Coordinates of C-alpha atoms in Angstrom, one line a residue:
M284 CA 0.0 0.0 0.0
I285 CA 1.1 3.5 -0.7
S286 CA -0.3 6.5 1.3
G287 CA -0.8 9.9 -0.2
D288 CA -0.2 11.5 3.2
L289 CA 3.5 10.7 2.9
C290 CA 4.0 11.5 -0.8
W291 CA 3.7 15.3 -0.9
G292 CA 5.8 16.9 1.8
H293 CA 4.6 20.2 3.1
A294 CA 1.5 20.2 0.8
A295 CA 0.0 17.7 3.3
D296 CA 1.1 19.5 6.4
D297 CA -2.4 20.7 7.4
L298 CA -4.0 17.3 7.0
V299 CA -5.4 16.1 10.3
V300 CA -6.8 12.7 11.3
G301 CA -10.3 12.7 12.8
T302 CA -11.7 10.3 15.4
D303 CA -13.3 8.3 12.6
G304 CA -9.9 7.8 11.0
K305 CA -10.5 10.1 8.0
R306 CA -7.9 12.6 7.0
R307 CA -9.2 16.2 6.5
W308 CA -7.8 19.6 5.9
A309 CA -7.5 21.5 9.1
G310 CA -10.3 24.1 9.4
A311 CA -12.0 22.9 6.2
A312 CA -15.4 24.3 5.4
S313 CA -18.3 22.0 6.1
T314 CA -20.2 22.5 2.8
L315 CA -19.6 23.6 -0.8
F316 CA -21.6 26.7 -0.1
S317 CA -19.5 27.5 2.9
T318 CA -16.4 27.6 0.8
L319 CA -18.0 30.3 -1.4
E320 CA -19.2 32.2 1.7
R321 CA -15.6 32.2 3.1
T322 CA -14.1 33.4 -0.2
A323 CA -16.7 36.2 -0.6
R324 CA -15.8 37.5 2.8
R325 CA -12.1 37.4 2.1
C326 CA -12.1 38.9 -1.4
P327 CA -15.6 40.3 -2.3
D328 CA -14.4 42.5 -5.1
A329 CA -12.3 39.8 -6.9
V330 CA -13.7 38.4 -10.2
A331 CA -15.3 35.0 -9.5
V332 CA -16.9 33.9 -12.8
V333 CA -16.7 35.1 -16.4
D334 CA -19.4 33.7 -18.7
D335 CA -18.9 32.7 -22.3
D336 CA -20.6 36.0 -23.4
G337 CA -18.2 38.1 -21.3
T338 CA -20.6 38.7 -18.4
S339 CA -18.6 38.7 -15.2
V340 CA -19.5 38.7 -11.5
T341 CA -17.4 39.3 -8.4
Y342 CA -17.4 37.0 -5.4
G343 CA -19.6 39.4 -3.5
G344 CA -22.0 39.5 -6.4
L345 CA -21.9 35.7 -6.9
L346 CA -22.8 35.2 -3.2
S347 CA -25.7 37.6 -3.5
L348 CA -26.9 35.9 -6.6
V349 CA -26.6 32.4 -5.0
T350 CA -28.4 33.5 -1.8
S351 CA -31.4 35.1 -3.7
L352 CA -31.7 32.1 -6.0
A353 CA -31.7 29.8 -3.0
G354 CA -34.6 31.9 -1.6
R355 CA -36.5 31.5 -4.8
L356 CA -35.9 27.7 -4.9
E357 CA -37.1 27.5 -1.4
R358 CA -40.2 29.6 -1.9
R359 CA -41.3 28.7 -5.4
L360 CA -40.3 25.1 -5.5
S361 CA -40.2 24.2 -1.8
V362 CA -36.7 22.7 -2.0
R363 CA -35.7 21.3 1.3
P364 CA -32.6 19.5 2.8
G365 CA -32.2 16.0 1.3
D366 CA -34.0 16.8 -2.0
R367 CA -32.4 16.1 -5.4
V368 CA -32.5 19.0 -7.7
A369 CA -31.5 18.3 -11.4
L370 CA -29.5 20.9 -13.2
L371 CA -30.6 20.6 -16.8
M372 CA -28.6 23.6 -18.1
E373 CA -25.8 24.7 -20.3
A374 CA -22.5 25.7 -18.8
G375 CA -22.5 29.3 -17.6
L376 CA -22.9 31.7 -14.7
D377 CA -26.4 30.5 -14.0
Y378 CA -25.3 26.9 -13.7
V379 CA -22.7 27.8 -11.1
A380 CA -25.2 29.9 -9.2
C381 CA -27.7 27.1 -9.2
L382 CA -25.1 24.6 -8.0
Y383 CA -24.3 26.7 -4.9
A384 CA -27.9 27.7 -4.3
V385 CA -29.0 24.1 -4.1
N386 CA -26.2 23.4 -1.7
R387 CA -27.2 26.4 0.4
L388 CA -30.5 24.7 1.0
G389 CA -28.9 21.3 2.0
A390 CA -30.2 19.6 -1.2
A391 CA -28.2 17.6 -3.7
A392 CA -27.5 19.0 -7.2
V393 CA -28.0 16.3 -9.9
A394 CA -25.7 17.2 -12.8
V395 CA -27.5 16.1 -16.1
P396 CA -25.3 15.6 -19.2
T397 CA -26.8 18.1 -21.7
K398 CA -25.3 16.0 -24.6
C399 CA -28.1 13.6 -23.9
R400 CA -31.3 13.5 -26.0
R401 CA -34.6 14.1 -24.2
D402 CA -35.4 10.4 -23.6
E403 CA -31.9 9.7 -22.3
A404 CA -32.0 12.7 -19.9
V405 CA -35.4 11.6 -18.6
T406 CA -34.0 8.1 -18.0
L407 CA -31.2 9.7 -15.9
L408 CA -33.7 11.8 -13.9
F409 CA -35.6 8.6 -13.1
A410 CA -32.4 6.9 -12.1
A411 CA -31.6 9.7 -9.6
D412 CA -35.2 9.9 -8.4
V413 CA -35.1 13.7 -8.7
T414 CA -37.5 15.8 -6.8
H415 CA -37.0 19.1 -8.6
V416 CA -35.6 20.4 -11.9
V417 CA -33.9 23.7 -12.7
A418 CA -33.9 23.9 -16.5
G419 CA -32.2 26.4 -18.8
P420 CA -34.4 28.2 -21.3
E421 CA -33.2 25.8 -24.0
Y422 CA -34.9 23.0 -22.2
A423 CA -38.2 24.7 -21.2
A424 CA -40.1 22.6 -23.8
W425 CA -39.0 19.4 -22.1
T426 CA -41.1 20.3 -19.0
P427 CA -44.1 18.0 -19.8
S428 CA -41.7 15.0 -20.2
L429 CA -39.9 15.5 -16.9
P430 CA -40.6 13.1 -14.1
V431 CA -41.7 15.8 -11.6
E432 CA -44.7 18.0 -11.3
P433 CA -44.7 21.3 -13.3
D434 CA -44.7 23.3 -10.1
R435 CA -41.3 21.7 -9.2
V436 CA -39.6 22.9 -12.3
L437 CA -37.9 26.3 -12.5
V438 CA -36.9 27.7 -15.9
A439 CA -33.6 29.6 -15.2
D440 CA -33.9 32.5 -17.5
A441 CA -32.5 36.0 -16.9
S442 CA -35.1 36.6 -14.1
V443 CA -33.3 34.3 -11.7
R444 CA -30.8 37.1 -11.2
T445 CA -33.4 39.6 -10.1
D446 CA -35.1 38.0 -7.1
A447 CA -33.4 39.3 -4.0
Q448 CA -35.1 37.6 -1.1
A449 CA -32.8 35.3 0.9
P450 CA -34.0 31.8 2.1
A451 CA -35.2 31.3 5.7
G452 CA -32.7 30.0 8.2
T453 CA -29.0 29.2 7.9
C454 CA -27.2 26.8 5.7
P455 CA -27.7 23.2 7.1
G456 CA -23.9 22.8 7.1
D457 CA -23.8 18.9 7.1
P458 CA -20.4 17.7 5.7
G459 CA -21.9 14.2 5.3
A460 CA -24.9 15.2 3.3
C461 CA -25.0 14.5 -0.4
A462 CA -23.9 17.6 -2.3
L463 CA -23.6 16.3 -5.8
M464 CA -25.1 13.4 -7.8
M465 CA -23.2 12.7 -11.0
F466 CA -23.6 9.9 -13.5
T467 CA -20.9 7.4 -14.4
S468 CA -20.2 7.1 -18.1
G469 CA -21.9 4.3 -20.0
T470 CA -25.2 3.6 -21.6
T471 CA -28.1 5.3 -19.8
S472 CA -29.8 2.0 -19.1
R473 CA -26.9 1.1 -16.8
A474 CA -26.1 4.6 -15.6
K475 CA -25.5 5.0 -11.8
A476 CA -25.8 8.2 -9.9
V477 CA -22.7 8.6 -7.8
M478 CA -23.4 10.3 -4.4
L479 CA -20.7 12.8 -3.5
S480 CA -20.9 14.3 0.0
N481 CA -19.9 17.9 0.9
E482 CA -16.8 16.4 2.6
N483 CA -15.9 14.5 -0.6
V484 CA -16.1 17.7 -2.7
V485 CA -14.5 20.1 -0.3
H486 CA -11.6 17.7 0.4
A487 CA -11.1 17.1 -3.4
A488 CA -11.1 20.8 -4.1
G489 CA -8.5 21.3 -1.4
V490 CA -6.3 18.5 -2.9
Y491 CA -6.2 20.3 -6.3
A492 CA -5.5 23.7 -4.8
R493 CA -2.6 22.5 -2.6
L494 CA -0.9 20.1 -5.1
C495 CA -1.3 22.5 -8.0
G496 CA -0.4 25.6 -6.1
T497 CA -3.6 27.4 -7.1
T498 CA -3.9 31.0 -5.9
M499 CA -6.1 34.1 -6.3
A500 CA -3.9 35.1 -9.2
D501 CA -4.9 32.0 -11.3
R502 CA -7.5 31.9 -14.1
C503 CA -8.9 28.7 -15.4
L504 CA -10.9 28.0 -18.5
V505 CA -13.7 25.5 -18.1
C506 CA -13.7 24.1 -21.7
L507 CA -14.7 20.6 -20.8
P508 CA -18.3 19.5 -19.9
I509 CA -19.2 21.3 -16.7
Y510 CA -21.6 18.4 -15.7
Y511 CA -18.7 16.0 -15.2
V512 CA -16.8 15.8 -12.0
T513 CA -13.6 17.4 -13.3
G514 CA -15.6 20.5 -14.4
L515 CA -17.6 20.9 -11.2
V516 CA -15.1 19.8 -8.6
G517 CA -11.6 19.9 -10.3
L518 CA -12.2 23.4 -11.7
V519 CA -15.3 25.3 -10.3
A520 CA -15.2 24.1 -6.7
Q521 CA -11.4 24.3 -6.5
F522 CA -11.1 27.8 -8.0
L523 CA -14.0 29.3 -6.1
S524 CA -12.6 27.9 -2.8
V525 CA -9.3 29.9 -3.3
G526 CA -10.7 33.1 -4.8
A527 CA -9.4 32.6 -8.3
A528 CA -11.3 33.4 -11.5
V529 CA -13.4 30.8 -13.4
H530 CA -13.8 31.5 -17.2
I531 CA -16.5 29.3 -18.8
Q532 CA -16.8 28.1 -22.4
R533 CA -20.3 26.9 -23.2
R534 CA -19.1 24.3 -25.7
F535 CA -15.6 23.2 -26.5
D536 CA -14.1 24.9 -29.5
A537 CA -10.3 24.6 -29.8
R538 CA -9.7 27.8 -31.6
R539 CA -11.9 29.9 -29.3
A540 CA -10.4 28.2 -26.3
L541 CA -6.8 29.2 -27.3
A542 CA -8.0 32.7 -28.2
R543 CA -9.4 33.1 -24.7
V544 CA -6.2 31.7 -23.2
A545 CA -4.4 34.5 -25.0
T546 CA -6.7 37.4 -24.4
E547 CA -7.9 36.6 -20.9
H548 CA -4.5 35.4 -19.7
I549 CA -5.6 32.0 -18.6
T550 CA -3.1 30.2 -16.4
Y551 CA -4.6 26.8 -15.9
L552 CA -6.2 24.3 -18.3
H553 CA -7.6 20.9 -17.3
A554 CA -8.9 18.8 -20.2
A555 CA -9.2 15.3 -21.7
P556 CA -6.5 13.9 -24.1
A557 CA -8.9 14.3 -27.1
A558 CA -9.2 18.1 -26.3
F559 CA -5.4 18.5 -25.9
S560 CA -4.9 16.8 -29.3
R561 CA -7.2 19.3 -30.9
L562 CA -5.5 22.2 -29.2
L563 CA -2.2 20.9 -30.4
E564 CA -3.3 21.1 -34.0
L565 CA -3.5 24.9 -33.7
R566 CA -0.1 25.5 -32.2
D567 CA 1.2 27.3 -35.3
E568 CA -1.7 29.9 -34.9
F569 CA -0.8 30.4 -31.2
P570 CA 2.9 30.0 -31.0
E571 CA 3.2 31.7 -27.6
L572 CA 0.8 31.5 -24.7
P573 CA 3.0 33.0 -21.9
S574 CA 0.2 33.1 -19.2
L575 CA -0.3 29.3 -19.1
R576 CA 1.6 27.7 -16.2
L577 CA -0.2 24.4 -15.8
L578 CA -1.9 21.8 -18.1
L579 CA -3.7 18.9 -16.5
S580 CA -4.7 15.9 -18.6
G581 CA -7.2 13.3 -17.3
S582 CA -10.2 11.1 -18.1
A583 CA -8.1 8.8 -20.4
R584 CA -4.5 7.9 -20.9
E585 CA -2.4 10.7 -22.4
S586 CA 0.0 9.9 -25.3
E587 CA 3.7 10.4 -24.7
R588 CA 3.9 11.9 -28.2
V589 CA 1.3 14.6 -27.3
M590 CA 3.0 15.4 -24.0
A591 CA 6.4 15.8 -25.7
A592 CA 4.8 18.1 -28.3
Y593 CA 3.4 20.3 -25.6
R594 CA 6.8 20.4 -23.9
R595 CA 8.2 21.8 -27.1
W596 CA 5.3 24.2 -27.7
L597 CA 4.9 25.5 -24.2
P598 CA 8.2 24.8 -22.4
H599 CA 7.3 27.2 -19.5
A600 CA 4.1 25.3 -18.6
Q601 CA 4.0 22.1 -16.6
F602 CA 2.1 19.3 -18.2
R603 CA 0.8 16.9 -15.5
V604 CA -1.2 13.7 -15.7
V605 CA -4.1 13.2 -13.2
Y606 CA -6.2 10.1 -12.6
G607 CA -9.5 10.2 -11.0
L608 CA -13.0 8.9 -11.1
T609 CA -16.5 10.3 -10.5
E610 CA -16.4 8.1 -7.4
T611 CA -13.3 9.9 -6.0
A612 CA -14.7 13.4 -6.6
S613 CA -12.1 13.7 -9.3
P614 CA -8.5 13.5 -7.9
A615 CA -7.0 10.1 -6.9
L616 CA -3.5 10.1 -8.4
L617 CA -1.5 13.0 -9.6
F618 CA 1.9 13.1 -11.2
P619 CA 4.4 14.9 -9.0
G620 CA 5.8 17.4 -11.4
D621 CA 6.1 17.8 -15.2
T622 CA 5.2 14.5 -16.7
P623 CA 6.9 14.6 -20.2
S624 CA 10.3 15.7 -18.8
S625 CA 10.4 13.0 -16.1
A626 CA 12.2 9.7 -16.2
C627 CA 8.8 7.9 -16.1
P628 CA 6.6 9.8 -18.5
L629 CA 4.1 6.9 -18.8
A630 CA 3.5 6.6 -15.1
T631 CA 0.3 8.0 -13.7
G632 CA 1.4 9.4 -10.4
L633 CA 1.0 9.2 -6.6
P634 CA -2.1 9.0 -4.4
V635 CA -3.2 12.4 -3.3
P636 CA -3.3 13.4 0.4
G637 CA -6.1 11.7 2.2
M638 CA -5.9 8.8 -0.3
D639 CA -4.4 5.3 0.0
A640 CA -3.8 3.0 -3.0
K641 CA -2.9 -0.6 -3.4
I642 CA -2.7 -3.1 -6.2
V643 CA -4.4 -6.4 -5.6
G644 CA -4.8 -9.8 -7.4
G645 CA -7.9 -11.8 -7.9
D646 CA -7.7 -13.0 -4.2
G647 CA -7.9 -9.5 -2.9
L648 CA -4.3 -9.6 -1.7
E649 CA -1.6 -7.1 -2.7
V650 CA 0.7 -8.2 -5.5
P651 CA 4.4 -7.7 -5.6
D652 CA 5.8 -4.4 -6.9
G653 CA 6.0 -4.4 -10.7
E654 CA 3.2 -6.9 -11.2
P655 CA -0.2 -5.9 -12.6
G656 CA -3.4 -6.1 -10.6
E657 CA -6.5 -4.1 -9.8
L658 CA -6.2 -0.6 -8.4
W659 CA -8.0 -0.2 -5.1
L660 CA -8.4 3.2 -3.4
R661 CA -9.4 4.4 0.0
G662 CA -9.7 7.9 1.2
T663 CA -11.6 11.0 2.2
N664 CA -12.9 11.9 -1.2
V665 CA -14.1 8.4 -2.1
C666 CA -17.9 8.4 -2.4
G667 CA -20.1 6.4 -0.1
G668 CA -22.0 4.7 -2.9
Y669 CA -24.6 5.0 -5.6
W670 CA -28.2 6.2 -5.3
R671 CA -30.3 3.1 -4.6
R672 CA -27.7 0.8 -6.1
E673 CA -25.7 -1.9 -4.4
S674 CA -22.0 -2.0 -5.4
D675 CA -19.5 -4.8 -5.2
A676 CA -16.8 -2.2 -5.8
H677 CA -17.3 -0.6 -2.3
K678 CA -15.7 -3.0 0.2
A679 CA -16.7 -3.3 3.8
D680 CA -13.3 -2.0 5.0
G681 CA -13.5 1.3 3.0
W682 CA -11.6 0.2 -0.1
F683 CA -13.0 1.0 -3.5
A684 CA -12.2 -1.4 -6.4
T685 CA -11.7 0.8 -9.4
G686 CA -11.9 -1.8 -12.2
D687 CA -8.6 -0.5 -13.6
V688 CA -5.4 -2.5 -14.0
A689 CA -2.3 -0.9 -12.5
R690 CA 1.1 -1.7 -11.1
L691 CA 3.4 -0.1 -8.6
D692 CA 6.9 0.6 -10.0
H693 CA 9.7 3.1 -9.2
G694 CA 7.6 4.4 -6.3
L695 CA 4.8 5.4 -8.7
V696 CA 1.4 4.0 -9.7
W697 CA 1.1 3.1 -13.4
V698 CA -2.5 2.7 -14.5
V699 CA -2.4 0.3 -17.5
D700 CA -5.9 -0.1 -18.6
R701 CA -9.5 -0.8 -17.7
I702 CA -10.0 -4.5 -16.8
K703 CA -12.8 -4.7 -19.4
D704 CA -10.5 -3.1 -22.1
V705 CA -7.9 -6.0 -22.0
V706 CA -8.1 -8.1 -25.1
N707 CA -7.6 -11.8 -24.4
R708 CA -6.1 -13.3 -27.5
G709 CA -6.0 -17.0 -26.9
G710 CA -4.9 -16.5 -23.3
E711 CA -2.4 -13.7 -24.1
K712 CA -3.3 -10.3 -22.7
V713 CA -3.2 -7.3 -24.9
W714 CA -3.4 -4.0 -23.0
C715 CA -5.3 -1.6 -25.3
S716 CA -3.7 1.6 -23.9
S717 CA -0.2 0.2 -24.1
L718 CA -0.7 -0.8 -27.8
E719 CA -2.2 2.6 -28.5
E720 CA 1.1 4.2 -27.2
H721 CA 3.1 2.0 -29.6
L722 CA 0.7 2.9 -32.5
C723 CA 1.2 6.6 -31.8
R724 CA 4.9 6.2 -32.4
V725 CA 4.4 4.8 -35.9
P726 CA 5.6 7.4 -38.3
G727 CA 2.6 9.1 -39.8
I728 CA 0.1 8.2 -37.1
A729 CA -1.4 11.0 -35.0
A730 CA -3.9 9.1 -32.8
S731 CA -5.2 5.6 -32.3
C732 CA -7.8 3.5 -30.5
V733 CA -7.6 -0.2 -30.0
A734 CA -10.5 -2.7 -29.4
G735 CA -11.1 -6.4 -29.3
V736 CA -13.3 -8.3 -31.8
P737 CA -14.4 -11.9 -31.8
S738 CA -12.2 -14.6 -33.4
D739 CA -13.0 -18.2 -34.1
A740 CA -9.3 -19.1 -33.7
Y741 CA -8.3 -17.1 -30.7
G742 CA -11.6 -16.0 -29.0
E743 CA -10.7 -12.4 -29.4
V744 CA -8.1 -10.4 -31.4
P745 CA -7.0 -6.7 -31.2
V746 CA -7.9 -4.3 -34.0
A747 CA -7.2 -0.6 -34.3
A748 CA -8.6 2.6 -35.8
C749 CA -5.9 5.3 -36.6
V750 CA -5.8 8.9 -37.6
R751 CA -3.1 9.8 -40.0
E752 CA -1.0 12.9 -39.6
P753 CA -1.6 15.6 -42.3
G754 CA 0.1 14.5 -45.6
S755 CA 0.8 11.0 -44.4
A756 CA 0.0 8.0 -46.6
V757 CA 0.9 5.4 -44.1
S758 CA -0.9 2.1 -44.8
E759 CA -2.2 -0.8 -42.8
D760 CA 0.8 -2.9 -44.0
D761 CA 3.2 -0.2 -42.9
V762 CA 1.7 -0.1 -39.5
R763 CA 1.7 -3.8 -39.0
A764 CA 5.3 -4.1 -40.3
W765 CA 6.5 -1.3 -37.9
L766 CA 4.9 -2.9 -34.9
S767 CA 6.0 -6.5 -35.7
S768 CA 9.6 -5.7 -34.8
R769 CA 8.6 -3.8 -31.6
V770 CA 5.8 -5.7 -29.9
A771 CA 4.9 -9.3 -29.4
R772 CA 3.3 -11.0 -32.4
F773 CA 0.0 -11.5 -30.6
E774 CA -0.2 -7.7 -30.0
V775 CA -0.1 -6.7 -33.6
P776 CA -3.6 -5.7 -34.6
E777 CA -5.4 -8.1 -36.8
H778 CA -6.9 -5.2 -38.8
V779 CA -6.1 -1.5 -39.0
V780 CA -8.5 1.1 -40.4
F781 CA -8.0 4.8 -40.9
V782 CA -10.5 7.4 -39.9
D783 CA -10.6 11.2 -39.9
E784 CA -11.5 11.4 -36.2
L785 CA -11.5 8.7 -33.5
P786 CA -15.0 7.9 -32.0
L787 CA -15.3 9.1 -28.5
T788 CA -17.8 8.6 -25.7
P789 CA -19.8 11.6 -24.4
A790 CA -17.1 11.8 -21.7
S791 CA -14.4 12.2 -24.4
K792 CA -12.9 8.8 -23.7
P793 CA -12.0 6.3 -26.5
D794 CA -15.1 4.6 -27.7
R795 CA -13.8 1.0 -28.0
P796 CA -17.2 -0.6 -28.9
A797 CA -17.6 1.9 -31.7
V798 CA -14.1 1.1 -33.0
A799 CA -14.8 -2.6 -32.9
A800 CA -18.1 -2.1 -34.8
L801 CA -16.4 0.1 -37.4
V802 CA -13.5 -2.3 -38.0
T803 CA -16.0 -5.3 -38.2
A804 CA -18.1 -3.4 -40.8
R805 CA -15.2 -2.4 -42.9
T806 CA -13.5 -5.8 -43.0
A807 CA -16.9 -7.4 -43.8
R808 CA -17.3 -5.0 -46.8
T809 CA -13.7 -5.7 -47.9
R810 CA -14.3 -9.4 -47.7
R811 CA -17.6 -9.2 -49.8
T812 CA -15.8 -7.1 -52.4
H813 CA -13.0 -9.7 -52.7
E814 CA -15.6 -12.5 -53.0
R815 CA -17.5 -10.7 -55.8
T816 CA -14.2 -10.0 -57.6
A817 CA -13.3 -13.7 -57.3
L818 CA -16.7 -14.8 -58.4
H819 CA -16.7 -12.7 -61.6
G820 CA -13.1 -13.6 -62.4

C-alpha cells in the first residue's frame, strides 16, 4: 500500500486525522456553499466567474446571486434538505449559481449531461429519483416530459438574477450530506448516480488547490463539460474555494479556447486527451501563450507523443497527468511534477493526500511491486456509494475497487488499462492503452484507438482505428510491419483502419465498442468485395 499522506511533503502539512480515521484539511469548510461564503468574505471584489458571453461577477455579487436564487428555490419550488435538484442547463454563470444555491438549501445538485437527448435525460432523472428540476431556457419545452410536477420545475432565464429575497434560516452545514449526484459514463440504461458528499467535494477541491499551487492570481478556462466531476469539482469548486477566476466556455471549441487563453491570460487548463490533441493542431496559430503555467490531462491515458509536443510548444508550462473517477470526486492520483520531462513519462502518479492506494490480485491480496493487478483506493474523497444501487466495488473496510489495471513501480502508480479493455487473444493479454502508445509512435500516425473483436481461432483479437498525420500516406501494411519488430506477435492488430477522427464517448474517452463495430463493418465490406471479384473472375 502507498499512502498519499506521505508523498507530498509540506503540501499535506495541514492534513489532520479525525476520530473516525478520516484525514481532513484543518479548518475545512463544512459544505460547498460554505467555501464560497468564506471566499466572498475574504475577497468580495475579486472576479469569480466570467461567462462565455463576457458577463462577469465578483465574489460578493456571486454570493448575493446564490443567496437570492436559494430563496427563490425554497419559496417557489419548496426545495428542502435532502431533496435532489436536477440541473438541466448549459454551462455558464447561472449553472454555477444554481449549483451553490441548491447546496445552500442542503439539497443535492444532480448534474445532467446536456449532450443527452430528451429520452436519455429523462431516464437519468428517473435513475436519480429527482424531486425538482432547474432547466435552462433551451430545455423549457422538455417540462411536460420530466418526471416531476410542473410546479417543481424552475426555468432559469434572466429573471433568476433579479429575485433578491434570501432563504429562511441558515445553511444546514452537514459535511456528510449529499452535495452532488453525478452519472458514471456508460449507456443510460446502466447509468449509476454517484453520491458525493460535501466532505468529498470540499476535500477534493483542497487537494487540487494545494498540489497544483492554485492562488487568487490564477484563471482557469472550463472548456470541458461542466456536468462531469472534473468540471464541477476539479475546476469550479477548486477555484471558487481559493478566490481565483473561473472562465466558462459553453461548448468546447479549440480555436476559441486558445483565443481566450491568449486574451484573458488563462493560467490553468484541465482537459481530456482528445481536447489536448485538438488544441495541439492549432499551435502554429498560437505559438506563444505565456500566461499558461499548468496543463492537467485526465479522463483517459495521455499519449507520450502529445505530451512531448506540448513540452516543445509551451516549455514554460508544466504538463501533468491526473487520474480520477467520479467516485473519487475527481483526484485520486497526480503526477508529482512535469510528466513529459520526467524519467517515467508513462507513469500515472502518486495517491493524493487523504488517499491510500494498493494493487491487488484476484484473491484481494496485494501483488508484488511491478506486477499488474486491480487498483483499489481508500480515502476522504471516495464516495459512499450510488443512489439506490448496491455496489460490489465498495468494500466493507472502506476500499473501492476501481476496475482499472495498474502496477506499482519506481515508487509510482502506473494505470495500465480498464480491466474490461484488456483483449484476451488465446490466453495472451493485450493492453489496449499500451498498444495505442506504440501505434502513436508509428511514423505518420497521429492518434489511435484499440479494441477487441471476436475470433474463431483465438476467441478475441486486437484491432485498431488510426488517424493519419496531415500529408501522411501510411498504410495498414506499414503499421503492422513497424509494430512487428517492436511488440509481441500476438499484440499486432489483426486489422487497422484509418479514420478522420476517433470515435469518443460523451465523456471524451476512447469509444472502443464503436471502433470494434467500425472495423468489423469495414472488414466485412472488404471481404464481400473480394468475394464478388473472385466470383466474376
